[in-house]
mmCIF file with all atom_site columns, C-alpha atoms in Angstrom:
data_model
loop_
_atom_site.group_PDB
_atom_site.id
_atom_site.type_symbol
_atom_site.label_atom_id
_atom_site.label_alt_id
_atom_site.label_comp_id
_atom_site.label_asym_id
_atom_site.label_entity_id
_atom_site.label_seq_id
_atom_site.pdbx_PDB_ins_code
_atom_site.Cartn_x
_atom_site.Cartn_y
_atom_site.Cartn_z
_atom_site.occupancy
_atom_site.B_iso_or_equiv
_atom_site.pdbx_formal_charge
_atom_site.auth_seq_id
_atom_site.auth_comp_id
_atom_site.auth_asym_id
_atom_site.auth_atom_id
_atom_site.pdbx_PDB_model_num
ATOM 1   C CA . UNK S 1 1   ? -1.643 -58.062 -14.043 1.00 62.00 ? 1   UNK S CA 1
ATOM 2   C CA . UNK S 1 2   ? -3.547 -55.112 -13.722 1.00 91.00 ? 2   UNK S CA 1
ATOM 3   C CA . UNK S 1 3   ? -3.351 -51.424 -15.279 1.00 94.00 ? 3   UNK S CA 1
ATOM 4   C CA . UNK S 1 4   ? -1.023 -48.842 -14.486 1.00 96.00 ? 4   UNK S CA 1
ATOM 5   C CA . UNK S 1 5   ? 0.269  -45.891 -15.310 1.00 97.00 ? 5   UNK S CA 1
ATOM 6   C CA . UNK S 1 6   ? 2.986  -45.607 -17.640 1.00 98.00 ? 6   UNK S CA 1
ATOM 7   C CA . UNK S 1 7   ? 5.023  -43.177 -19.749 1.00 97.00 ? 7   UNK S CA 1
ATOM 8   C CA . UNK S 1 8   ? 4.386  -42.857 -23.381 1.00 98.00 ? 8   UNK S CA 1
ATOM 9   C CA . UNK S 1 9   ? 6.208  -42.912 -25.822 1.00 97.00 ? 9   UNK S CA 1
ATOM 10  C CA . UNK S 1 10  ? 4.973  -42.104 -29.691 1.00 96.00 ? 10  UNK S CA 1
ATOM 11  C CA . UNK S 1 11  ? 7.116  -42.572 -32.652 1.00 95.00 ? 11  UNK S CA 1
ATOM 12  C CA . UNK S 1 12  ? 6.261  -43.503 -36.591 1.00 93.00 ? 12  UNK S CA 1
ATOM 13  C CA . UNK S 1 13  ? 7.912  -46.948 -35.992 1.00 95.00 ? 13  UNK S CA 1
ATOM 14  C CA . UNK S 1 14  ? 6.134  -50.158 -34.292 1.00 97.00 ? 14  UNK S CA 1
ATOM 15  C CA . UNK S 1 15  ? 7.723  -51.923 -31.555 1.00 98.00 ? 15  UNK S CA 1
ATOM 16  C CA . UNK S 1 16  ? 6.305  -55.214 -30.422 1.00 98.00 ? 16  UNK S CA 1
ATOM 17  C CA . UNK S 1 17  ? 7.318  -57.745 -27.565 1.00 98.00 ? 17  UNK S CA 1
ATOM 18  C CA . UNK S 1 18  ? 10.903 -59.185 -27.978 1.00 97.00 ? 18  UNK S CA 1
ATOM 19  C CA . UNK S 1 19  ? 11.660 -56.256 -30.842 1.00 98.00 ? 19  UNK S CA 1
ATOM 20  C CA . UNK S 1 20  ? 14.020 -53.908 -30.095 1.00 97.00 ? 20  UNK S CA 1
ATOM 21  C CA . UNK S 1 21  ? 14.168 -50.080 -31.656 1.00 97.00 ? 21  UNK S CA 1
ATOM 22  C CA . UNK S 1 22  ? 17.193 -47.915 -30.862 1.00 96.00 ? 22  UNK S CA 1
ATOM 23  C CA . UNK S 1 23  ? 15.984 -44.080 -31.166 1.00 96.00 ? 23  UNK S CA 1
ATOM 24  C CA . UNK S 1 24  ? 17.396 -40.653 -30.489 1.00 95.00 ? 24  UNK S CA 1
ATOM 25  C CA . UNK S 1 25  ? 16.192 -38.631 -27.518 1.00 94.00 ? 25  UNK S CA 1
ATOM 26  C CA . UNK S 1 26  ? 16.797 -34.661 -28.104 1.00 92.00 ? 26  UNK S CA 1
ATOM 27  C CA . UNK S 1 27  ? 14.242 -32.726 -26.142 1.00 93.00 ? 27  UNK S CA 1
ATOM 28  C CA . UNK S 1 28  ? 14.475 -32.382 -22.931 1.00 92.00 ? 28  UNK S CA 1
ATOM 29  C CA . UNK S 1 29  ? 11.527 -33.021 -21.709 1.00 94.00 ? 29  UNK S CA 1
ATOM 30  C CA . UNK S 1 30  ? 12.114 -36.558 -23.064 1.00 95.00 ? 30  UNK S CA 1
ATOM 31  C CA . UNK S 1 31  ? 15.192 -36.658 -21.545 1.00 93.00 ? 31  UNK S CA 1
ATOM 32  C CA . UNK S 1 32  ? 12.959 -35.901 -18.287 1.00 93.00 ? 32  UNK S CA 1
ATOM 33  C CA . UNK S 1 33  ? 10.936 -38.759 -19.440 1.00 95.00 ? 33  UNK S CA 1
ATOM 34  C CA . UNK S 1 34  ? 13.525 -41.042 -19.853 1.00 96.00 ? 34  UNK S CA 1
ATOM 35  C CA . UNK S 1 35  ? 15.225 -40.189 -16.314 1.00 94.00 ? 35  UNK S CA 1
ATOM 36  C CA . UNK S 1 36  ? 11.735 -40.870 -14.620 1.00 95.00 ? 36  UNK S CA 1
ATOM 37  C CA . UNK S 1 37  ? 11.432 -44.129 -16.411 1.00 96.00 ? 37  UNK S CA 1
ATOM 38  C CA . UNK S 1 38  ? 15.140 -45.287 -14.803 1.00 94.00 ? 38  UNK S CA 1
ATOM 39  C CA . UNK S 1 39  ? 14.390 -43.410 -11.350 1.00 96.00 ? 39  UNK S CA 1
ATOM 40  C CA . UNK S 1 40  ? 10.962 -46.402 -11.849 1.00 96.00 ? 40  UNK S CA 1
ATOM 41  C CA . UNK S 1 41  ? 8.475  -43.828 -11.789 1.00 96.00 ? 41  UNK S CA 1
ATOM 42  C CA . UNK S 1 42  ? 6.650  -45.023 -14.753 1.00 96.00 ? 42  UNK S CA 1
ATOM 43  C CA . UNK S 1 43  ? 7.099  -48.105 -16.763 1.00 98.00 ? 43  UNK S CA 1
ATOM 44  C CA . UNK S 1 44  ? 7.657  -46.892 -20.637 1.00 98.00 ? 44  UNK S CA 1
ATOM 45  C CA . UNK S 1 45  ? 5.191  -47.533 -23.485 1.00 98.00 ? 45  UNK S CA 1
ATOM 46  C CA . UNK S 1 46  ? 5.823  -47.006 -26.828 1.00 98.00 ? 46  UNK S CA 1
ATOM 47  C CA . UNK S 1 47  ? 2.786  -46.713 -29.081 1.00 97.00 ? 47  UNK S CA 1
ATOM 48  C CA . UNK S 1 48  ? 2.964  -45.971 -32.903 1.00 95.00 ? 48  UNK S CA 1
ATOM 49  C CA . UNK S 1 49  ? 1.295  -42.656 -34.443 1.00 95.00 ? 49  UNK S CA 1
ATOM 50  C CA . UNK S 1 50  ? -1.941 -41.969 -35.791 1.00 93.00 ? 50  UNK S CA 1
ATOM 51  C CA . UNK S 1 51  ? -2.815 -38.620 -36.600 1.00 90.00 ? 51  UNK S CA 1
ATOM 52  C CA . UNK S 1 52  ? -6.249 -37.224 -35.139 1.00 89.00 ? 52  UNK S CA 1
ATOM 53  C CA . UNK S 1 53  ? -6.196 -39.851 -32.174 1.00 85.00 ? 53  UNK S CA 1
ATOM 54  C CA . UNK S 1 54  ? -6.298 -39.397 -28.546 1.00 87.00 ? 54  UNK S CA 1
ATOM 55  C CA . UNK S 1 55  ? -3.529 -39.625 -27.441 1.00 90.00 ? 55  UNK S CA 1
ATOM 56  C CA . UNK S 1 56  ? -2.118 -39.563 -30.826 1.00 94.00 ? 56  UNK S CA 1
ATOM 57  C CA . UNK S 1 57  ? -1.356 -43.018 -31.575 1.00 95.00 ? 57  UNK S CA 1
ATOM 58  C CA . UNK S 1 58  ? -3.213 -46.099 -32.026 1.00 95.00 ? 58  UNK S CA 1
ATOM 59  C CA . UNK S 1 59  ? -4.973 -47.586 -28.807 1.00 95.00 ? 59  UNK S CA 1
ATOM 60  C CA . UNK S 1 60  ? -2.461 -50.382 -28.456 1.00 95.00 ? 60  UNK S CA 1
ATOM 61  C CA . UNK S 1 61  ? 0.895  -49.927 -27.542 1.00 97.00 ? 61  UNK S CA 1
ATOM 62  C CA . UNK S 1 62  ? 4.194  -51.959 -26.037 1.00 98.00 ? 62  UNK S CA 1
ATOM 63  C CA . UNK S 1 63  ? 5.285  -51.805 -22.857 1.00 98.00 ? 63  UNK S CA 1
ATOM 64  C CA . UNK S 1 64  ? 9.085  -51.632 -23.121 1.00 98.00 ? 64  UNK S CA 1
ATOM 65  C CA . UNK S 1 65  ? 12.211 -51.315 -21.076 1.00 97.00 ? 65  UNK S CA 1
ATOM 66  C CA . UNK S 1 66  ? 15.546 -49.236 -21.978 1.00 97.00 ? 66  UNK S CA 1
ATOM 67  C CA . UNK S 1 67  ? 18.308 -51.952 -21.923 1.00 97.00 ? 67  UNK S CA 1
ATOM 68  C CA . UNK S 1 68  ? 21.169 -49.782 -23.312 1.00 96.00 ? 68  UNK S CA 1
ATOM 69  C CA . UNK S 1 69  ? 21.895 -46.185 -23.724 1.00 94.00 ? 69  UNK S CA 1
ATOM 70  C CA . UNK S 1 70  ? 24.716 -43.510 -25.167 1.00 94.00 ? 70  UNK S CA 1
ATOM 71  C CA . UNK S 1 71  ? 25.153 -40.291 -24.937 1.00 91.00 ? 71  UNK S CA 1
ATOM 72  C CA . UNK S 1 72  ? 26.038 -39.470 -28.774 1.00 90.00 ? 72  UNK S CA 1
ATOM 73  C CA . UNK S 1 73  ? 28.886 -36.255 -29.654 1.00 92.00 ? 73  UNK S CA 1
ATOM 74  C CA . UNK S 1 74  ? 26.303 -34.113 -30.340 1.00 90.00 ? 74  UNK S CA 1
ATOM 75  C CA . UNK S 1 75  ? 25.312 -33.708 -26.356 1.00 84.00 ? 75  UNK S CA 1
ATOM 76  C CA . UNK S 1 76  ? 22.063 -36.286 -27.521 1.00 89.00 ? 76  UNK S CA 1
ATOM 77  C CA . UNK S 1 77  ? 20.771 -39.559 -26.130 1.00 95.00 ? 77  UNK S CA 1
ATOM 78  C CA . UNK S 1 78  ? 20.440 -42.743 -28.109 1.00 96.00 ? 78  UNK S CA 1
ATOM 79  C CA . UNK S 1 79  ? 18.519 -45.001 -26.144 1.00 97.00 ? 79  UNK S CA 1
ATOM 80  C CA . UNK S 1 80  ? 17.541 -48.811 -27.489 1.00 97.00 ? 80  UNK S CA 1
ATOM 81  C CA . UNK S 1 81  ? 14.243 -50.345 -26.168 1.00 98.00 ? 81  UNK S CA 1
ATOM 82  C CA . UNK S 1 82  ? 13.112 -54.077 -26.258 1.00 98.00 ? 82  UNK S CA 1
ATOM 83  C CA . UNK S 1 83  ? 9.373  -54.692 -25.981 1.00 98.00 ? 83  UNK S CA 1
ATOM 84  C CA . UNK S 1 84  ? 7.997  -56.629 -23.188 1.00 98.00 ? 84  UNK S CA 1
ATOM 85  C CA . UNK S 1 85  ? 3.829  -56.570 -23.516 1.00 98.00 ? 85  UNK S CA 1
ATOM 86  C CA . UNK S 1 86  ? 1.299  -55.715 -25.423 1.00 98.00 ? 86  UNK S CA 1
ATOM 87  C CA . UNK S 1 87  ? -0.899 -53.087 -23.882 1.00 98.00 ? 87  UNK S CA 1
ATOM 88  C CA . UNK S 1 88  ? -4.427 -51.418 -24.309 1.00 97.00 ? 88  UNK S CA 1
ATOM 89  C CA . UNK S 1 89  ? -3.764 -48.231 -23.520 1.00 97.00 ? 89  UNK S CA 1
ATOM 90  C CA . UNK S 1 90  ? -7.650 -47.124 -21.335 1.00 97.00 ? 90  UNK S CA 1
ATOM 91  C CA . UNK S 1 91  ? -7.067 -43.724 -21.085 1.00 96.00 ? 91  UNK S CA 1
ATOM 92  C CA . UNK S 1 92  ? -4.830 -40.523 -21.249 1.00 96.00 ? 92  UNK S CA 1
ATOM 93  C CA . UNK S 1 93  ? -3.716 -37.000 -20.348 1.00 96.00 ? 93  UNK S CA 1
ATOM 94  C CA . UNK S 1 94  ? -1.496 -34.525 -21.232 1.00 95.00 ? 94  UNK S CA 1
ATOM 95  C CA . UNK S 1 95  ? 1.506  -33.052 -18.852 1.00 92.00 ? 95  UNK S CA 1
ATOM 96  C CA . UNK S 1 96  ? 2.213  -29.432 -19.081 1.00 93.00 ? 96  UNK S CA 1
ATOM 97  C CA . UNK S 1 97  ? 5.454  -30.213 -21.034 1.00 92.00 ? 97  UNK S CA 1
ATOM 98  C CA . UNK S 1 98  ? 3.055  -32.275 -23.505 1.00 93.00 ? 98  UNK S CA 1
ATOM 99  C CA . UNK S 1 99  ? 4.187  -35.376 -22.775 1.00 95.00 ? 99  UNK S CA 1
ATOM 100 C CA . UNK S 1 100 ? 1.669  -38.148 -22.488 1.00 96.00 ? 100 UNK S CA 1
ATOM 101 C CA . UNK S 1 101 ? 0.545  -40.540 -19.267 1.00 97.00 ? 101 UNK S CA 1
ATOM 102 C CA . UNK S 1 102 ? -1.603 -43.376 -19.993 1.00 97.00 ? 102 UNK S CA 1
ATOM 103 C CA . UNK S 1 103 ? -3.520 -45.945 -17.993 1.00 97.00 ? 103 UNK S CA 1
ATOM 104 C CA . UNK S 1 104 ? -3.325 -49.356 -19.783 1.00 98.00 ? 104 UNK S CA 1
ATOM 105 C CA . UNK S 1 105 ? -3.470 -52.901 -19.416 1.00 98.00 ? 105 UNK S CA 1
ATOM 106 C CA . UNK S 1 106 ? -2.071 -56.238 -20.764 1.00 97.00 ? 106 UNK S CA 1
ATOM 107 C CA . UNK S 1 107 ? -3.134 -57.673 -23.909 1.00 95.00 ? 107 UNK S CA 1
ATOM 108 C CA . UNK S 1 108 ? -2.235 -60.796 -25.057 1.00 93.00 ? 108 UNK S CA 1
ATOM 109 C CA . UNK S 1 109 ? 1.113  -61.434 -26.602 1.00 97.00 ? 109 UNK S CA 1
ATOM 110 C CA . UNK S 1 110 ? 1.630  -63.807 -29.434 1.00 98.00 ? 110 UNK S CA 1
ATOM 111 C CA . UNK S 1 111 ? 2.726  -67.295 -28.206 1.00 97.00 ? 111 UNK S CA 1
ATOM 112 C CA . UNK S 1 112 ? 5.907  -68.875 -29.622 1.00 97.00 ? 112 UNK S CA 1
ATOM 113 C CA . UNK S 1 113 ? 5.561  -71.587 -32.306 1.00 96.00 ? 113 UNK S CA 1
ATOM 114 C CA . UNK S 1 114 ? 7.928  -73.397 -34.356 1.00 97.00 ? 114 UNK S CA 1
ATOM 115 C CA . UNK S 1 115 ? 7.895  -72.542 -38.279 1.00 95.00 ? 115 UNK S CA 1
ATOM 116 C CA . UNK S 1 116 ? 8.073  -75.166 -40.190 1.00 91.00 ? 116 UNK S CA 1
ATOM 117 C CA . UNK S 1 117 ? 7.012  -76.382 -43.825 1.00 92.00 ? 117 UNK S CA 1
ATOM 118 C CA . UNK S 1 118 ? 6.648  -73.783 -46.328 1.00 93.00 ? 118 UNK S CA 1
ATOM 119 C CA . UNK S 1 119 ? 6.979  -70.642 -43.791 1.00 95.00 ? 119 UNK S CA 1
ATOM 120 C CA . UNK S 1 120 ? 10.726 -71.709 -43.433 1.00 96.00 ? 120 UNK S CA 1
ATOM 121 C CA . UNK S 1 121 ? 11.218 -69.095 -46.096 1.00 96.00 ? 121 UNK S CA 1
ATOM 122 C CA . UNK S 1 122 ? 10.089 -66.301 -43.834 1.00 96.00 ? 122 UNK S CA 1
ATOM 123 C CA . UNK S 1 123 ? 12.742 -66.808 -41.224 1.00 96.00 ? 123 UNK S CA 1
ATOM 124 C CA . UNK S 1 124 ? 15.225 -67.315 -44.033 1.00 96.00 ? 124 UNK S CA 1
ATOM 125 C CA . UNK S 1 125 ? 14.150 -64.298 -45.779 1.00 96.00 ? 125 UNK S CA 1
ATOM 126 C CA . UNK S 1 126 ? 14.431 -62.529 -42.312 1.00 96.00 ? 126 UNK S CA 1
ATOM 127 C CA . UNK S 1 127 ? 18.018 -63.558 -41.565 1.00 95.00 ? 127 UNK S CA 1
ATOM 128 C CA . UNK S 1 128 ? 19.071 -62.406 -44.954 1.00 95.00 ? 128 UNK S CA 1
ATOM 129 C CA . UNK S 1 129 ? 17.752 -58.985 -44.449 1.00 95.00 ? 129 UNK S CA 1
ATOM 130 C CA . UNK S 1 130 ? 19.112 -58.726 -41.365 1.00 94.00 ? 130 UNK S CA 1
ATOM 131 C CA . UNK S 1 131 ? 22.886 -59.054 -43.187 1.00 94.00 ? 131 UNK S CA 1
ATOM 132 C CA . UNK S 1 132 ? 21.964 -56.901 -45.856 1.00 95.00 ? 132 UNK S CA 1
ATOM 133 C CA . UNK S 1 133 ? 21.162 -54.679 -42.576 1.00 94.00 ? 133 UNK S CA 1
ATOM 134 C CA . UNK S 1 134 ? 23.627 -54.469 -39.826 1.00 93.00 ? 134 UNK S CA 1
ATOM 135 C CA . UNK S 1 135 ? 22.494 -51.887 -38.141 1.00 92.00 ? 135 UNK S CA 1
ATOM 136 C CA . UNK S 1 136 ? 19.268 -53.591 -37.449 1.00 90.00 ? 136 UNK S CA 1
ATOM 137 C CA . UNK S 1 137 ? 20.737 -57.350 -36.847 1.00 91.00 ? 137 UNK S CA 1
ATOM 138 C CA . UNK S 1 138 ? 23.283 -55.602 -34.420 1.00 92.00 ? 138 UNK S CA 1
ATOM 139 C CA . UNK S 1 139 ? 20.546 -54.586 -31.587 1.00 94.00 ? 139 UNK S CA 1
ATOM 140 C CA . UNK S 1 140 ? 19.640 -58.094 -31.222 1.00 93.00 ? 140 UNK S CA 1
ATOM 141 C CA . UNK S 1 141 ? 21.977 -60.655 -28.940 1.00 89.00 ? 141 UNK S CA 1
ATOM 142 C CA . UNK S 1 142 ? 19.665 -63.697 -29.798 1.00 90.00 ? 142 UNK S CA 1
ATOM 143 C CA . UNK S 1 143 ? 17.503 -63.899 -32.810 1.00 93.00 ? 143 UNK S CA 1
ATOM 144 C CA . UNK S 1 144 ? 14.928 -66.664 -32.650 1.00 96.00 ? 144 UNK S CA 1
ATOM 145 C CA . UNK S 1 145 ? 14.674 -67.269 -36.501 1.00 96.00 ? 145 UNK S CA 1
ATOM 146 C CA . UNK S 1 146 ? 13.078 -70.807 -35.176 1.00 97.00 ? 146 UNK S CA 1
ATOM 147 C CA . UNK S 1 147 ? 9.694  -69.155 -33.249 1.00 97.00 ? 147 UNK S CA 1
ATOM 148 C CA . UNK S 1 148 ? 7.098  -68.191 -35.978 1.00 97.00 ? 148 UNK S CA 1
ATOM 149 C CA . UNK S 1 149 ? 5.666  -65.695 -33.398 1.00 98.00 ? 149 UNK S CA 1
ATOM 150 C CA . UNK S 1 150 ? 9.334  -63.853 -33.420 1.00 98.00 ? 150 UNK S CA 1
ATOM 151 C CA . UNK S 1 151 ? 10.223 -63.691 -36.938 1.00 98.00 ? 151 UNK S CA 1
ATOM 152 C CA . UNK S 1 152 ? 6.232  -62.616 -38.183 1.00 97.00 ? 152 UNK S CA 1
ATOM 153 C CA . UNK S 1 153 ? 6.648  -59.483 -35.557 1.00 98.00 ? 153 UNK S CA 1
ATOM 154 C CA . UNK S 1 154 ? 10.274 -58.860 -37.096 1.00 98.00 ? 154 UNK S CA 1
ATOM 155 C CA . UNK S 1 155 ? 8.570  -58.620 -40.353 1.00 97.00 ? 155 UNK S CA 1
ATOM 156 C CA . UNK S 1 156 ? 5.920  -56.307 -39.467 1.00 97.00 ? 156 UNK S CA 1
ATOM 157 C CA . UNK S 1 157 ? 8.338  -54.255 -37.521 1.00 97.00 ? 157 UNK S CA 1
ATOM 158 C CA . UNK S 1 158 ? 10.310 -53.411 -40.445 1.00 96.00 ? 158 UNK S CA 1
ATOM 159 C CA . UNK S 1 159 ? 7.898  -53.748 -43.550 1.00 95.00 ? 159 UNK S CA 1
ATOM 160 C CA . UNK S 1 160 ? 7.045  -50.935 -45.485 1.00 93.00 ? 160 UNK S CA 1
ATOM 161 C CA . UNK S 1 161 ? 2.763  -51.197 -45.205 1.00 92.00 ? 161 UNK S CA 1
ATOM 162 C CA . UNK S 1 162 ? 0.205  -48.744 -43.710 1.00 92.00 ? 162 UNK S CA 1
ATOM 163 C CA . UNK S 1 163 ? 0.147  -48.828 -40.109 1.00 90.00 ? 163 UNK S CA 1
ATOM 164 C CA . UNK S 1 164 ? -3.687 -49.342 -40.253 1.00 90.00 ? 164 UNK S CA 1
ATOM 165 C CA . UNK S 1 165 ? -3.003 -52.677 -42.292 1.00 94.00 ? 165 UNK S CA 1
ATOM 166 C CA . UNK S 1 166 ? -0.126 -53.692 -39.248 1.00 94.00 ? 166 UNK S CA 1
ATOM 167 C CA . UNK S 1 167 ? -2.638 -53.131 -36.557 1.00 93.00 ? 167 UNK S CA 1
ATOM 168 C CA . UNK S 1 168 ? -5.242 -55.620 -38.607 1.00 95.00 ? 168 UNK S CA 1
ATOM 169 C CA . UNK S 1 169 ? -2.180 -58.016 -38.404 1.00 96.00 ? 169 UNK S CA 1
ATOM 170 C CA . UNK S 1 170 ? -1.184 -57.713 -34.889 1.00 95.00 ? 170 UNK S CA 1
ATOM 171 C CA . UNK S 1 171 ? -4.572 -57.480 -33.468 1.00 94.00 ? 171 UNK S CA 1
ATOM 172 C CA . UNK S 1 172 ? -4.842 -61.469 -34.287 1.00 96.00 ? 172 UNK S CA 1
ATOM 173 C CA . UNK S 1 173 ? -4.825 -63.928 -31.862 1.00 96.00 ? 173 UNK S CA 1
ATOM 174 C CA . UNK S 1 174 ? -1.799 -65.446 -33.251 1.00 97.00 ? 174 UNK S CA 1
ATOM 175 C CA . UNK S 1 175 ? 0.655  -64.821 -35.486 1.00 97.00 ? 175 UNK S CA 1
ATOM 176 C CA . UNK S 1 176 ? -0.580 -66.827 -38.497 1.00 97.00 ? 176 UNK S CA 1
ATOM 177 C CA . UNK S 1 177 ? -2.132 -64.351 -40.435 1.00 97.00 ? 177 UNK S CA 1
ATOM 178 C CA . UNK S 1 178 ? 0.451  -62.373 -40.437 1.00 97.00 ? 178 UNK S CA 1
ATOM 179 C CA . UNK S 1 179 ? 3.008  -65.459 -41.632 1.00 97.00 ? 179 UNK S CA 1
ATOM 180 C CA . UNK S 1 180 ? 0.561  -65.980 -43.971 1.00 97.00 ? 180 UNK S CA 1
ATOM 181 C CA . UNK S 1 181 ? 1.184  -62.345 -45.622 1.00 97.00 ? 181 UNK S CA 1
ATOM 182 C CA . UNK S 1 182 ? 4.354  -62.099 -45.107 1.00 96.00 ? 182 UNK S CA 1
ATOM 183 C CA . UNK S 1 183 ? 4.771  -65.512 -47.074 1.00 96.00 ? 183 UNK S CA 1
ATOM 184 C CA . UNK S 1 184 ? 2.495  -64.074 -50.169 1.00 95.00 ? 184 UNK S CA 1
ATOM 185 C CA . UNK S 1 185 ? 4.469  -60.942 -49.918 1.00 94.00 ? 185 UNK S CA 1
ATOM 186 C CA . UNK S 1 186 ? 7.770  -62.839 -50.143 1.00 93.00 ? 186 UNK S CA 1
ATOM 187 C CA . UNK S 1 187 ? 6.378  -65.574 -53.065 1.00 92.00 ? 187 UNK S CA 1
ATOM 188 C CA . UNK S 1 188 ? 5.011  -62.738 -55.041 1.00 92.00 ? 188 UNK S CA 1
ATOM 189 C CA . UNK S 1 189 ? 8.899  -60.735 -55.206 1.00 83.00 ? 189 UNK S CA 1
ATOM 190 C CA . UNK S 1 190 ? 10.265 -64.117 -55.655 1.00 71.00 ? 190 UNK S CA 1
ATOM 191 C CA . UNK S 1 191 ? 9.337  -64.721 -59.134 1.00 61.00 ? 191 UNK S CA 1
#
């Protein structure tokens, strides 16, 4: 696959492949954005902030689709994303409106593994927040609680850390570092 242009999205949350984010669109000109995406215009990205970058997010983002949507009482849109691929986003610009248009291209996504042994506890640990959150649990239709790739990307998805330190995570070539962490992290609140 090569690059292409694609609409971008910046939030304070991270969204990798297979997560899924529901958000609320007020401004019209994301509104616009969002309309364009359906009309298939642009594919969506959605790339987490970083202050003083250009554009203002980290260089990697997720290219996502919208796979539900609601107009909410207040005239608003909620629209929920799932991510598809990771993507390097090569370079930028600015519409009038301020939106953001990026050229990137595919990075490699994590490939799915089975957990097993002592990382059980991660997926376990995952499925138990997801009860103690609904909210979160309910955007999902199939969880994959078995696939070590899935649940490690849940984690850093929802875990409180820097985003710098979630980047150094997800910028492995698997997801074992990050099981690894999330495994310490879990031991070490355990006892």
């Amino acid at each position: 696959m090569q690059s292409q242009d694609m609409a971008l999205l910046i939030h304070d949350a991270l969204l990798l492949p297979d997560g899924r984010l529901e958000l609320r669109i007020v401004e019209p000109r994301y509104l616009r954005m969002v309309a364009e995406v359906f009309k298939g215009y642009y594919p969506l990205a959605f790339a987490m902030h970083k202050a003083n970058g250009h554009p203002p997010c980290y260089p990697e983002a997720t290219q996502c689709e919208i796979i539900d949507f609601n107009q909410l009482e207040d005239d608003t849109l909620s629209i929920i994303i799932e991510g598809r691929q990771r993507v390097e986003i090569l370079s930028a610009r600015q519409d009038k409106d301020l939106l953001w248009k990026v050229r990137a291209a595919p990075c490699h996504n994590w490939e799915k593994e089975p957990i097993d042994g002592e990382f059980e506890i991660i997926s376990a640990a995952l499925e138990q927040f997801y009860q103690v959150n609904p909210d979160l649990f309910g955007l999902y239709s199939d969880v994959h609680l078995e696939d070590a790739a899935w649940v490690s990307q849940r984690w850093l998805e929802v875990l409180p850390m820097y985003s710098q330190d979630k980047f150094k995570l997800i910028n492995q070539p698997d997801c074992h570092k990050a099981m690894d962490f999330v495994l310490k992290l879990i031991k070490s609140h355990a006892g």
